[in-house]
Every structure is written in C-alpha cells, then in structure tokens.
Tab-separated table of C-alpha atoms in Angstrom:
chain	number	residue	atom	x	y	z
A	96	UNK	CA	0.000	0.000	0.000
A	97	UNK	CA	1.587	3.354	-0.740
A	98	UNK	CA	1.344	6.068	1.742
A	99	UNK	CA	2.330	8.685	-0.610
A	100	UNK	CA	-1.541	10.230	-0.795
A	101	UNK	CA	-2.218	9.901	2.982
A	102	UNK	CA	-1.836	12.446	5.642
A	103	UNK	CA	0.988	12.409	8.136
A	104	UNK	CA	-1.652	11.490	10.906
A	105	UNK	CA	-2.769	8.828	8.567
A	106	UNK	CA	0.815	7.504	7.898
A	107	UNK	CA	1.679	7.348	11.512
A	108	UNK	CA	-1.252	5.366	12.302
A	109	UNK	CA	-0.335	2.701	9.103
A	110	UNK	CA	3.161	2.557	10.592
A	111	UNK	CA	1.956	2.026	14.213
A	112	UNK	CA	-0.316	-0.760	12.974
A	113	UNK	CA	2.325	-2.312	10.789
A	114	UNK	CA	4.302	-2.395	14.332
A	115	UNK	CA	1.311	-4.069	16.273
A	116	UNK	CA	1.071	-6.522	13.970
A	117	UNK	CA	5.060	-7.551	13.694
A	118	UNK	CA	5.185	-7.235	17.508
A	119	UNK	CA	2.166	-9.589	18.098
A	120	UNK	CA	3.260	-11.768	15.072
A	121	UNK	CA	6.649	-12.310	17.576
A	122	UNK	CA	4.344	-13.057	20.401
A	123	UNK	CA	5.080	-9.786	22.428
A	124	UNK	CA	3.133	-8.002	25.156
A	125	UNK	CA	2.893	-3.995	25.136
A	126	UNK	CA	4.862	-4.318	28.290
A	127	UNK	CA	7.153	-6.626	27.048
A	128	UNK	CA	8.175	-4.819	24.000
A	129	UNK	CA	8.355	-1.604	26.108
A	130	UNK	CA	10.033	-3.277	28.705
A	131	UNK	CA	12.870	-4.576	25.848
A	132	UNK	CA	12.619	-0.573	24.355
A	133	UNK	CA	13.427	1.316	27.642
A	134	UNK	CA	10.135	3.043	27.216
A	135	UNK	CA	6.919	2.875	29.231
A	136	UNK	CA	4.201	0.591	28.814
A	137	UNK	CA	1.636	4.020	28.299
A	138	UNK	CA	3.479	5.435	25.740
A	139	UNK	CA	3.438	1.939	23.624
A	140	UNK	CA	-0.145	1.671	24.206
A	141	UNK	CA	-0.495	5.780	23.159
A	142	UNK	CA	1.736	5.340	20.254
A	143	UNK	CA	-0.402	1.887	18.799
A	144	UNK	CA	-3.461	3.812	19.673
A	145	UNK	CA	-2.898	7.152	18.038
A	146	UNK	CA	0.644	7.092	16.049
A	147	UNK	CA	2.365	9.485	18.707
A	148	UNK	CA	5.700	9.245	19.645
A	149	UNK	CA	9.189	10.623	19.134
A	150	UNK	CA	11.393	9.513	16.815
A	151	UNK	CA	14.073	8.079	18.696
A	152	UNK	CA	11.745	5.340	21.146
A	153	UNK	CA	10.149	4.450	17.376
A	154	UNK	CA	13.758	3.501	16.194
A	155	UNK	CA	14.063	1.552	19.517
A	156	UNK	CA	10.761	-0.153	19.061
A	157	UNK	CA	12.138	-0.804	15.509
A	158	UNK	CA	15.505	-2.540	17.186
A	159	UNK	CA	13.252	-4.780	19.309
A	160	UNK	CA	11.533	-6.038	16.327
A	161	UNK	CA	13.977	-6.371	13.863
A	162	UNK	CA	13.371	-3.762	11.573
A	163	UNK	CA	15.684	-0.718	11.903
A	164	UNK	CA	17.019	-1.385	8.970
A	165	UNK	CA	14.125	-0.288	7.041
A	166	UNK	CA	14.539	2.919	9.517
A	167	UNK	CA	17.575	3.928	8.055
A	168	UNK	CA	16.592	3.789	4.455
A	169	UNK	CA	14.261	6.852	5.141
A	170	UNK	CA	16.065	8.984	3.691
A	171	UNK	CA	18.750	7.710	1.851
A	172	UNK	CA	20.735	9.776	-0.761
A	173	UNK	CA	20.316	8.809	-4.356
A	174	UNK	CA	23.845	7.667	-5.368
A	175	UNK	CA	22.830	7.312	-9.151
A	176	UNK	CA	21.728	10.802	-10.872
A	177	UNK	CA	18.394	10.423	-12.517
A	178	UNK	CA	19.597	11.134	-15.839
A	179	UNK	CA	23.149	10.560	-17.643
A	180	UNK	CA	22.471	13.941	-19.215
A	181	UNK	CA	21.295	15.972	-16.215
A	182	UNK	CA	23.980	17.184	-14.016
A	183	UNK	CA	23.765	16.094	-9.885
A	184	UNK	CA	22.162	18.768	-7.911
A	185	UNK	CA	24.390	20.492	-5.526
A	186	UNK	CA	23.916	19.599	-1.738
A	187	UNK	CA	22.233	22.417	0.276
A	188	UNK	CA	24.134	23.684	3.854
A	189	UNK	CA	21.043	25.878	4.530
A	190	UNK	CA	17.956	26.492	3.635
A	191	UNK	CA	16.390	29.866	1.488
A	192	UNK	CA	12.975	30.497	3.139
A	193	UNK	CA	12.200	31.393	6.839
C-alpha cells in the first residue's frame, strides 16, 4: 500500500499498525516490547493507539523487532543521478525560506 496520498496522521497510524502486527506476530506483550525498548508501557499503548511518539523510542521499538534497517533507508541519498544527461544537484548547507 503506498502512503504517498495519505496524511501524516494517517501515515503514523499505518506505521503504528504495521508495528502491532510484527510485535504480536513475535508473540510480544505492550509491556514486554516496552520493557525490551526502555520506554513505558503508556506510551506503547499511546503510540499503537494514536501514532504518537518521538522519533528516537520508534527507532528503539524498531531494534526490538527487527526492523531498523528499514529505519535507516528513510532517507537515503540517491547515489545514481536520474539522468546521464542531467547534471547532480548540488547539496544544500542551509535552507532559502524562513
């Protein structure tokens, strides 16, 4: 399923119930998986529930199940240009607009 025409609240709720379903498919509690994450069991059950949470206890939840991997694909840089006949677009330090 593509999550390109959804809205962020809509994508965090896909990837929090992609995440329920991998952490029951390995037979994990809330607690347990929070337990293993260094997080509390209320902000596991808030982030299945509504999609919150911060970045950094969704990349440990990630490490308990097995997945970071896909984590750090986010945002990968394009090593191949698009085109042979296009040049490669500089990399910005800053951005333009406030």
């Amino acid at each position: 399923m593509s999550l390109s025409l959804k809205t962020p609240e809509e994508v965090a709720l896909e990837i929090a119930s992609r995440l329920r379903a991998r952490r029951l498919a390995q037979n994990l509690t809330q607690a347990g998986l929070a337990l293993r994450a260094g997080m509390s069991t209320p902000s596991l059950k808030r982030f299945e529930k509504t999609g919150e949470i911060s970045f950094v206890s969704l990349l440990k939840i990630a490490l308990v199940l097995g997945c970071l991997d896909k984590c750090e694909e986010l945002f990968a840089a394009s090593l191949v240009p698009d085109s042979l006949f296009t040049p490669e677009p500089r990399l910005r330090k800053r951005g333009s607009i406030r």
